[in-house]
Coordinates of C-alpha atoms in Angstrom, one line a residue:
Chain A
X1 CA 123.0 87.2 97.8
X2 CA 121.8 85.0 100.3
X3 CA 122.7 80.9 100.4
X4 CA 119.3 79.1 98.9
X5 CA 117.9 77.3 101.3
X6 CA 118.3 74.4 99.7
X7 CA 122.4 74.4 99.4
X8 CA 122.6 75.6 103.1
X9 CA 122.7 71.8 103.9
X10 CA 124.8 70.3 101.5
X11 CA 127.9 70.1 103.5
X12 CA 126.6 68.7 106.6
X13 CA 124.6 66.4 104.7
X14 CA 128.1 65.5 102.6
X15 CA 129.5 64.8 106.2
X16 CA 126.8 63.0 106.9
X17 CA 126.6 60.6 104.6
X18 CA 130.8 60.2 104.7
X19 CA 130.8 59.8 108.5
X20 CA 127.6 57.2 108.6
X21 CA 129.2 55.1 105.5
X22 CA 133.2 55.3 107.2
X23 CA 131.3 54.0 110.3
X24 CA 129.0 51.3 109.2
X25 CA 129.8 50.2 105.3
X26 CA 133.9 50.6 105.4
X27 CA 135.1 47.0 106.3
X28 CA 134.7 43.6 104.7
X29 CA 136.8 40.2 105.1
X30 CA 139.3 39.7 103.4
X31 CA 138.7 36.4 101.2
X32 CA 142.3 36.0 100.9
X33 CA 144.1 36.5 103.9
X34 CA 141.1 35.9 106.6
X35 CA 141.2 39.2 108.1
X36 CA 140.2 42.6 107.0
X37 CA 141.1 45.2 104.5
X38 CA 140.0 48.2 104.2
X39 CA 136.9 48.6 101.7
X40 CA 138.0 50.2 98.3
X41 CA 134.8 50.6 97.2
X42 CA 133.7 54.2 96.4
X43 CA 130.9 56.2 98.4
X44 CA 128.8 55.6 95.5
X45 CA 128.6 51.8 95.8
X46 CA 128.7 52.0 99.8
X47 CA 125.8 54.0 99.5
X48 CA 124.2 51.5 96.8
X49 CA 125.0 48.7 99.3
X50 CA 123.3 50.9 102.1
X51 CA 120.5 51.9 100.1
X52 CA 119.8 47.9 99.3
X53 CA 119.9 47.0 102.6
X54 CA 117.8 49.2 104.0
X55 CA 114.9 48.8 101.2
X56 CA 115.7 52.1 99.6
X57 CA 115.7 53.4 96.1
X58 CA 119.4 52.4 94.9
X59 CA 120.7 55.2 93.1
X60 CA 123.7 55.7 94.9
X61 CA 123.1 59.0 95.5
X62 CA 122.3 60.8 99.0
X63 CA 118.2 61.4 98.1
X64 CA 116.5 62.8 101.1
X65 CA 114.6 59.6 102.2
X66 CA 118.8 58.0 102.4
X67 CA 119.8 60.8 104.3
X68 CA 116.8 60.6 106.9
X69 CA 117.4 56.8 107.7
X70 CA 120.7 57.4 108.2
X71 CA 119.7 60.4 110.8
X72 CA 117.9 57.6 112.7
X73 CA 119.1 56.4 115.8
X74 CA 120.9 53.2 115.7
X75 CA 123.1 50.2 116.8
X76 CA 127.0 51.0 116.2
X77 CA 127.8 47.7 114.5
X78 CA 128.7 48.0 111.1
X79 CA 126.2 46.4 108.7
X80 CA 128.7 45.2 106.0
X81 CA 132.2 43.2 107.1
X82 CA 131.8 39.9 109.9
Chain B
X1 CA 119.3 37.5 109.4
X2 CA 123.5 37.3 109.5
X3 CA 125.9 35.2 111.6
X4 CA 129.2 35.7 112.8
X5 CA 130.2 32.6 113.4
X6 CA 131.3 30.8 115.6
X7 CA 128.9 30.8 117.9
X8 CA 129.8 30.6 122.0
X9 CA 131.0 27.2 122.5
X10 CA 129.3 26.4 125.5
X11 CA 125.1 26.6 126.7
X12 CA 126.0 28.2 129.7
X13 CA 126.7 31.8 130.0
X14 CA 128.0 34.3 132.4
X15 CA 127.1 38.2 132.3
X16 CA 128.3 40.7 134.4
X17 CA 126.7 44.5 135.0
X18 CA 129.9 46.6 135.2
X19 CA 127.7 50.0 136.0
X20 CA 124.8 51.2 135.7
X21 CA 122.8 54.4 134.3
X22 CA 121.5 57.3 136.2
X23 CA 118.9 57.2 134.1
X24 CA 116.9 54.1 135.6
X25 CA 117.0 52.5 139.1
X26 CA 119.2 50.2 139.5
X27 CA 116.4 47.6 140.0
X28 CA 115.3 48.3 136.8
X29 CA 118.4 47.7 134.7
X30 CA 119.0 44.4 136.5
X31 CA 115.3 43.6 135.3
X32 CA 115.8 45.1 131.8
X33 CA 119.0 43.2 131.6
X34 CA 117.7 40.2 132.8
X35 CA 114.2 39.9 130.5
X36 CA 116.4 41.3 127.3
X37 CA 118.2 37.7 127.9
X38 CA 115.2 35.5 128.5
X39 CA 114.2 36.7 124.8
X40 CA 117.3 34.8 123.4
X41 CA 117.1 31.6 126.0
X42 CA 113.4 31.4 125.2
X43 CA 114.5 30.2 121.7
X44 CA 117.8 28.4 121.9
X45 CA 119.0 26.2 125.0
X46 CA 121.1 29.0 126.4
X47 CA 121.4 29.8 129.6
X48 CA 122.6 33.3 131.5
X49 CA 123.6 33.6 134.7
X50 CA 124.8 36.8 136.7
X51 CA 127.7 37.6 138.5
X52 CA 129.0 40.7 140.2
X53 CA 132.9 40.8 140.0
X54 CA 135.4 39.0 137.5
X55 CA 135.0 38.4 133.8
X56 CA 131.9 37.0 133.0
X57 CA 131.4 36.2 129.1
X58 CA 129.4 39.2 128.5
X59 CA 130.4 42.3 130.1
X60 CA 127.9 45.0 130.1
X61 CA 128.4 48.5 130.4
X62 CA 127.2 52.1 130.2
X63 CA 130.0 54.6 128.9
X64 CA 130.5 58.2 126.7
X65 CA 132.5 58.9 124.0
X66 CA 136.1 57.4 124.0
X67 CA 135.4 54.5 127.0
X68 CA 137.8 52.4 128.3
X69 CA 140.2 50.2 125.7
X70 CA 137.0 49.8 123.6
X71 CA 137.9 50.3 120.0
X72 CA 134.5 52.1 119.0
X73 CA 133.5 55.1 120.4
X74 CA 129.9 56.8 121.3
X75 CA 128.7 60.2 119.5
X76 CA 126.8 62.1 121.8
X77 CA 122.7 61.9 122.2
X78 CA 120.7 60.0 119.6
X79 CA 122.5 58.9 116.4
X80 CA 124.3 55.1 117.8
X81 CA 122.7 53.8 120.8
X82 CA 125.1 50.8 122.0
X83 CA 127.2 49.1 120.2
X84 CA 128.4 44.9 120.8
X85 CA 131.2 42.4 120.2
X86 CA 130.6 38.9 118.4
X87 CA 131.4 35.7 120.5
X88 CA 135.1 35.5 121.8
X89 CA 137.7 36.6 124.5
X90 CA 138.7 40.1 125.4
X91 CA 135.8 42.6 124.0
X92 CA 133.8 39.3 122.9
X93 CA 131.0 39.3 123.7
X94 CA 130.8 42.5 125.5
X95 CA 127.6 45.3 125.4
X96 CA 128.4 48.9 125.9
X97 CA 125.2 51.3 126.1
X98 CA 125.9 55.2 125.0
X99 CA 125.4 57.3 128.5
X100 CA 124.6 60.0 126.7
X101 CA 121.1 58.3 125.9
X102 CA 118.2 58.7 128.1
X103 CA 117.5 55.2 129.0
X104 CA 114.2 54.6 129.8
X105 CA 111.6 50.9 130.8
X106 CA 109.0 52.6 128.6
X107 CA 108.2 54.3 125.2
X108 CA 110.3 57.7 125.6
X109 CA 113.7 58.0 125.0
X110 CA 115.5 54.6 124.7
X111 CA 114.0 51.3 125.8
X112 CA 116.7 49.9 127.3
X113 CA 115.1 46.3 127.5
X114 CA 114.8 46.6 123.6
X115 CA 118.3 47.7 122.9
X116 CA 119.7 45.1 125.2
X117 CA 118.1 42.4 123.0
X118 CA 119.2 43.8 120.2
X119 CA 123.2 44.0 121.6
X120 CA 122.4 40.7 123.2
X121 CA 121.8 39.1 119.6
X122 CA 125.3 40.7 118.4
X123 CA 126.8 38.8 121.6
X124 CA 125.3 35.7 120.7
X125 CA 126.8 35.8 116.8
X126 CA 124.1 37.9 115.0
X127 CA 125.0 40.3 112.8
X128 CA 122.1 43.1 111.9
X129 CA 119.0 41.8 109.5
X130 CA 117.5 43.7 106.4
X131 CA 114.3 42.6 107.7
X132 CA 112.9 45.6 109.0
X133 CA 110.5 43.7 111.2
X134 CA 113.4 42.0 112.9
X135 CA 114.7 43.1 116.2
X136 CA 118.0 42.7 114.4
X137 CA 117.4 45.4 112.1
X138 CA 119.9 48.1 113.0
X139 CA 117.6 51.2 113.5
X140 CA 116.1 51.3 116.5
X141 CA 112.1 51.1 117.0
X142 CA 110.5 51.2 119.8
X143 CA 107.8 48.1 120.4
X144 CA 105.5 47.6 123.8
X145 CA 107.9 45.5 125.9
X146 CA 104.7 42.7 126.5
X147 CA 105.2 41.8 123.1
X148 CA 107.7 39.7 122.5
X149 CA 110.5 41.5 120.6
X150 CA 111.5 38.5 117.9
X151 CA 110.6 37.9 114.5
X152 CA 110.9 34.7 112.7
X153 CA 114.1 35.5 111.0
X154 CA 115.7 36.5 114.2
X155 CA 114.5 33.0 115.9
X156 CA 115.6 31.7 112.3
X157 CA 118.8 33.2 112.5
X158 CA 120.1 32.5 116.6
X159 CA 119.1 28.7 115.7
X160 CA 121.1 28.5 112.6
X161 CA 123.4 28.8 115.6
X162 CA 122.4 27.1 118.4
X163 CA 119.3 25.2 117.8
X164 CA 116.3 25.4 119.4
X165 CA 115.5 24.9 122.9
X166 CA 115.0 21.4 124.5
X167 CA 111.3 20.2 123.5
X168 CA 110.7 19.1 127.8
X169 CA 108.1 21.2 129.2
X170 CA 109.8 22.7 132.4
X171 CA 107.0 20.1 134.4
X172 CA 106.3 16.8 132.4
X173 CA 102.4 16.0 133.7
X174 CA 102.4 14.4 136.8
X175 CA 99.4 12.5 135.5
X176 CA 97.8 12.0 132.4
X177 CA 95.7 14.8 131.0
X178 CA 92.7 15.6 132.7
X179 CA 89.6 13.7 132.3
X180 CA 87.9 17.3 130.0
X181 CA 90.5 17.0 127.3
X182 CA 90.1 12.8 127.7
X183 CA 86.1 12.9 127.5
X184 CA 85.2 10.2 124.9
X185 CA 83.3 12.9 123.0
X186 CA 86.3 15.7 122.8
X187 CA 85.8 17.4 119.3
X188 CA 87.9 20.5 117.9
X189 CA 87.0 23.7 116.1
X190 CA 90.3 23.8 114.5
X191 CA 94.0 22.6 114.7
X192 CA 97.2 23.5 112.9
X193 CA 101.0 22.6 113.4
X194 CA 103.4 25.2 114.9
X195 CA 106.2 24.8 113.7
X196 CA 107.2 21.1 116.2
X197 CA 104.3 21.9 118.2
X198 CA 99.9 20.8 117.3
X199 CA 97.5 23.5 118.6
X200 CA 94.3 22.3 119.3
X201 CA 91.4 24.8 119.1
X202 CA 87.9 24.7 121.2
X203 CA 86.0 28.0 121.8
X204 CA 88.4 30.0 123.9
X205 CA 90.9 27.5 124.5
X206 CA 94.1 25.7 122.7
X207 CA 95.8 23.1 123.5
X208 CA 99.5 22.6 123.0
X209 CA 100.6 19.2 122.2
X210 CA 104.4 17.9 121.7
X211 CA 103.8 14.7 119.8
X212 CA 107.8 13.8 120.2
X213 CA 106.8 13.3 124.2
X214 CA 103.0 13.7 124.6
X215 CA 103.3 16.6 126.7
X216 CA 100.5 18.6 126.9
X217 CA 99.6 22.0 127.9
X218 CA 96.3 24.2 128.0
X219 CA 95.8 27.9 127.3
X220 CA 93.5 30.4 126.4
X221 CA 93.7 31.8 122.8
X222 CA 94.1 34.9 124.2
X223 CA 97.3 34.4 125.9
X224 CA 98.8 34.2 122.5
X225 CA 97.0 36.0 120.4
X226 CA 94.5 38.1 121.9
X227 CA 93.3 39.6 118.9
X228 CA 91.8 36.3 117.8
X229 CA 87.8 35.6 118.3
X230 CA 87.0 32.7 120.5
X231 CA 85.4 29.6 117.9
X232 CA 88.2 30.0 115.3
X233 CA 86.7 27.4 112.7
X234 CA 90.1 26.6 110.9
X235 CA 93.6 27.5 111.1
X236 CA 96.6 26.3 109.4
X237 CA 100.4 26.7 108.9
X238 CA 101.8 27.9 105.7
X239 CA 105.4 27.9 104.5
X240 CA 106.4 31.1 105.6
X241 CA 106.3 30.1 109.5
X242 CA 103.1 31.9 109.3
X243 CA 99.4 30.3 110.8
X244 CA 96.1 31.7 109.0
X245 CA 92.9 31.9 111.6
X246 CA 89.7 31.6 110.2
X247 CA 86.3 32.8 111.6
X248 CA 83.3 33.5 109.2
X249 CA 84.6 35.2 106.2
X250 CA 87.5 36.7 107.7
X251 CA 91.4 35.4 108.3
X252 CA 94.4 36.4 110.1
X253 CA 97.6 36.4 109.3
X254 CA 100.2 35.8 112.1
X255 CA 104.0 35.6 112.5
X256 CA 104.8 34.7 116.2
X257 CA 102.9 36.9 118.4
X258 CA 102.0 39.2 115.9
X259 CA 99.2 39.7 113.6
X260 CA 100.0 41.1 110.3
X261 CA 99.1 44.3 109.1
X262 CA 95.9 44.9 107.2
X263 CA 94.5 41.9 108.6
X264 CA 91.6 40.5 109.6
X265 CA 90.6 40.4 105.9
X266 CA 87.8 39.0 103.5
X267 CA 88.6 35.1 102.7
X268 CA 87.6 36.5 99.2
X269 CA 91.2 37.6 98.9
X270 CA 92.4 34.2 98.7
X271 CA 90.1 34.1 95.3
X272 CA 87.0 32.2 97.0
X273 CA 83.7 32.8 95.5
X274 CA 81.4 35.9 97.0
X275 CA 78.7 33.0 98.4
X276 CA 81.5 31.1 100.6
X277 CA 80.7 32.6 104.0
X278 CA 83.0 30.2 106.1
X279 CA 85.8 27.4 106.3
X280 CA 85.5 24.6 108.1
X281 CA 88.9 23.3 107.9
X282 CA 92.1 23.3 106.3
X283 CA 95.7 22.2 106.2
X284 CA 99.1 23.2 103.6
X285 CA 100.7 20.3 102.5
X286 CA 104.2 21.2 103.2
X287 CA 105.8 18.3 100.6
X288 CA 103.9 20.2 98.1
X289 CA 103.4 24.2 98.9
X290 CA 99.5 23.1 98.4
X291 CA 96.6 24.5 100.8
X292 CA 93.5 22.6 100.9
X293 CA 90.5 24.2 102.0
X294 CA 87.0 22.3 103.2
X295 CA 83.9 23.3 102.7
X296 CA 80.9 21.2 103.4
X297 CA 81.8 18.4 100.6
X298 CA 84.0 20.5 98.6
X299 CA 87.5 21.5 99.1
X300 CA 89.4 24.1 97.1
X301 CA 93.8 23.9 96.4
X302 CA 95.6 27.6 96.8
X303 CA 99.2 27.4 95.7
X304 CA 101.1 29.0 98.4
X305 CA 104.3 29.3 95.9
X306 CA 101.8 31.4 93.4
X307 CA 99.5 32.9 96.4
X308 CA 96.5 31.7 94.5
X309 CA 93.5 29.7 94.2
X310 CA 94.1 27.2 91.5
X311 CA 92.0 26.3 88.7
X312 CA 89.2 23.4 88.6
X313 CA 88.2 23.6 91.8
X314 CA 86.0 22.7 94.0
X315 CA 86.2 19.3 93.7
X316 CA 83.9 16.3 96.2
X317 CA 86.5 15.7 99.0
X318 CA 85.2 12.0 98.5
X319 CA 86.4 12.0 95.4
X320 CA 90.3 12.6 96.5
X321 CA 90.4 11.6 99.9
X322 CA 88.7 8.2 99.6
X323 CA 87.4 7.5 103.2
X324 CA 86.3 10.9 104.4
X325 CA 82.8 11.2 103.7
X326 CA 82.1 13.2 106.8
X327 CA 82.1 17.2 107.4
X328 CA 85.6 18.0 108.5
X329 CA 86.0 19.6 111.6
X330 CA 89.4 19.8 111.7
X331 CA 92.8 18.8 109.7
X332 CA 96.5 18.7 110.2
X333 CA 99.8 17.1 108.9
X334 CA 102.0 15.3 110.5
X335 CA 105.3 13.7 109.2
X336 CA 103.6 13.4 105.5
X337 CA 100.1 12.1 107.0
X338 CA 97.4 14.5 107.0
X339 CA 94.9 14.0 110.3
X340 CA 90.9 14.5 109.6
X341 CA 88.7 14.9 112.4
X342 CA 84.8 14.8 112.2
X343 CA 83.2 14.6 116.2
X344 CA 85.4 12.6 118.4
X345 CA 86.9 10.3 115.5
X346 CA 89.9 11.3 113.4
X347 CA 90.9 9.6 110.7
X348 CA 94.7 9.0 109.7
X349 CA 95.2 9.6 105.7
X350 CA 98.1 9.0 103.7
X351 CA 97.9 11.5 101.1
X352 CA 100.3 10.0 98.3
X353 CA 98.6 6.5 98.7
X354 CA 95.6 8.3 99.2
X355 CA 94.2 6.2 101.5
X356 CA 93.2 5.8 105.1
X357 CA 95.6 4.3 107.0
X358 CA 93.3 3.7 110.5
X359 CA 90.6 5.5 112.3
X360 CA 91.4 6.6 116.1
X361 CA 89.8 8.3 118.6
X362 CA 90.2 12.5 118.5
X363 CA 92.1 12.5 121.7
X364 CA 94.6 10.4 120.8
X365 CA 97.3 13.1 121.1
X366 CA 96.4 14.2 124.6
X367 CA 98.2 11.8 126.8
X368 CA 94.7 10.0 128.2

């Protein structure tokens, strides 16, 4: 049978979401050491901590109005980290 | 706003166009460049000068993809636009534009002015705002380049940084101020603070007035704000780094340039009375978040903390303000004291004493 329209996206979208949070909500200082670790956070709470900054509905899920503000064009600095 | 601090170490700065895009002339980088800066050293006592070879403090650039030794890379058309380092050696400091934009002085594709400012704020040790009316938001948005691109919490958030610029005009009066402002019978439609500045309003006009050095300066109220009516009857600043206009039974709202949206509106939003049809003067008390409004011998109190019009007012301005039994034409504070004029007297009042401390002449500010 034919994909559902609605599934046809899920992928990119998945990509997306993983690509724009690796790129902008993966890095915070490191209290202890003064320099960086790599954010063990899951892409649930990145994408909470997205979806607070940017005044969006935080359920830490990839809703359609997340996923068109992160299709927006926009500076490459990370939001989260320095 | 956010910081990444520390800030440059010095006032002076270097920049240095490495290339530039095929997109614009070269004449109109340089310019776009060059005016994306002055919105940064309007605010702060920085300075930027160009040069054309070595390492200046900010390198700019225009690149694709993988470019150079820089560890971040560009994706292509649309999605990130530029990208810039904080303050430092090496990378710090430096801009790098995606080429595969279309960069543009206008409204289609990118603004280039626009996104320089923004970059230029990263250079300077801003990190991106959750304000989305500040040019340090990180999605792009594309604004008329005569307006001027900052919001309060980006000039908020570069002078957490590096203060604010000198308070010299560029050209101290030669003289004092000219016999017009100095006439014995000078009175005002309105004044208000802005933030360290007094603006003086008189049918088209304002008057800027640095009290810490008696500098003057005349505009038109247009040059600011040109959506304001000439004979603004009151005007004051709240806590929010924010002046209200009054004309009539309307008020605006504005936040450095810019007038808020949905405004002019009816002053019966601030919880006045239908039969109030004007203000005549008012002022916030910034030791206590209190707003008092005149009206012929009334006054009313709005709580700015609450955003409303308190209860048991009006009361007889006589009655609280012993001394000021005139109409006032025009009211501001000034390091605690509040400043009522009527004609071309003004009256200095201490408002926790409540007293008045002297009478002066209304020009006293102008340098006569």
């Amino acid at each position: 049978l034919p994909v559902h329209p609605e599934n046809d996206n899920k992928e990119d979208d998945a990509k997306l979401v993983q690509d724009y949070l690796n790129k902008f909500y993966a890095v915070e200082p490191d209290p202890n050491q003064l320099g960086w670790k790599i954010n063990a956070e899951s892409t649930a709470e990145k994408l909470q901590k997205m979806q607070q900054f940017f005044g969006l509905k935080v359920t830490g899920k990839p809703d359609t109005e997340t996923l068109e503000t992160m299709k927006k064009p926009r500076c490459g600095v990370p939001d989260v980290g320095l | 706003y956010g910081v990444t601090l520390p800030g440059w170490k010095k006032a002076k700065l270097t920049y240095r166009i490495v290339n530039h895009t095929p997109d614009m002339s070269k004449e109109d980088v340089d310019k776009a460049i060059q005016k994306a800066f002055k919105v940064w050293s309007t605010v702060t006592p920085l300075i930027f000068t160009r040069i054309h070879e070595g390492i200046a403090d900010i390198m700019i650039a225009f690149g694709t993809k993988a470019h150079g030794h820089c560890p971040r890379y560009f994706d292509g058309p649309l999605g990130v636009l530029a990208h810039a380092f904080p303050p430092g050696s090496g990378f710090g400091g430096d801009v790098h534009f995606d080429e595969d934009e279309d960069w543009t002085t206008g409204s289609a594709g990118f603004n280039l002015f626009l996104v320089a400012a923004h970059e230029f704020g990263h250079a300077l040790g801003l990190s991106h705002s959750n304000d989305q009316g500040a040019l340090m938001f990180p999605n792009y948005a594309y604004v008329s380049p005569s307006e001027f691109p900052l919001s309060p919490d980006d000039i908020s958030g570069i002078q957490s940084i590096y203060g604010s610029p000198p308070n010299v005009p560029d050209k101290r009066p030669a003289s004092p101020t000219s016999p017009k402002t100095c006439g014995s019978q000078i009175s005002f439609d309105a004044i208000t603070t802005l933030r360290r500045e007094v603006i003086f309003l008189k049918g088209r006009h304002l008057w800027r007035v640095y009290p810490d050095n008696s500098a003057v300066e005349r505009e038109l109220i247009s040059t600011f704000w040109p959506i304001l009516p000439p004979g603004i009857e009151a005007a004051y600043e709240n806590m929010k780094d924010q002046i209200l206009f009054f004309k009539g039974n309307k008020f605006w709202v504005i936040s450095g340039y810019q007038v808020l949206l949905g405004y002019p509106k009816n002053i019966n939003t601030l919880g006045f009375p239908k039969g109030i049809k004007k203000i005549d003067a008012a002022v916030c008390n910034k030791n206590t978040g209190k707003t008092h409004l005149f009206i012929g011998d009334k006054y009313w109190r709005f709580d700015e903390n609450s955003q409303s019009m308190e209860k048991g007012y009006p009361r007889r301005i006589v009655n609280d303000f012993p001394g000021i039994s005139q109409k006032i034409d025009a009211v501001f504070q000034q390091k605690g004291l509040f400043y009522f004029f009527h004609g071309s007297k003004q009256w200095e009042f201490d408002p926790t004493a409540k007293k008045v401390i002297r009478e002066i002449k209304s020009n006293s500010w102008f340098n006569c």
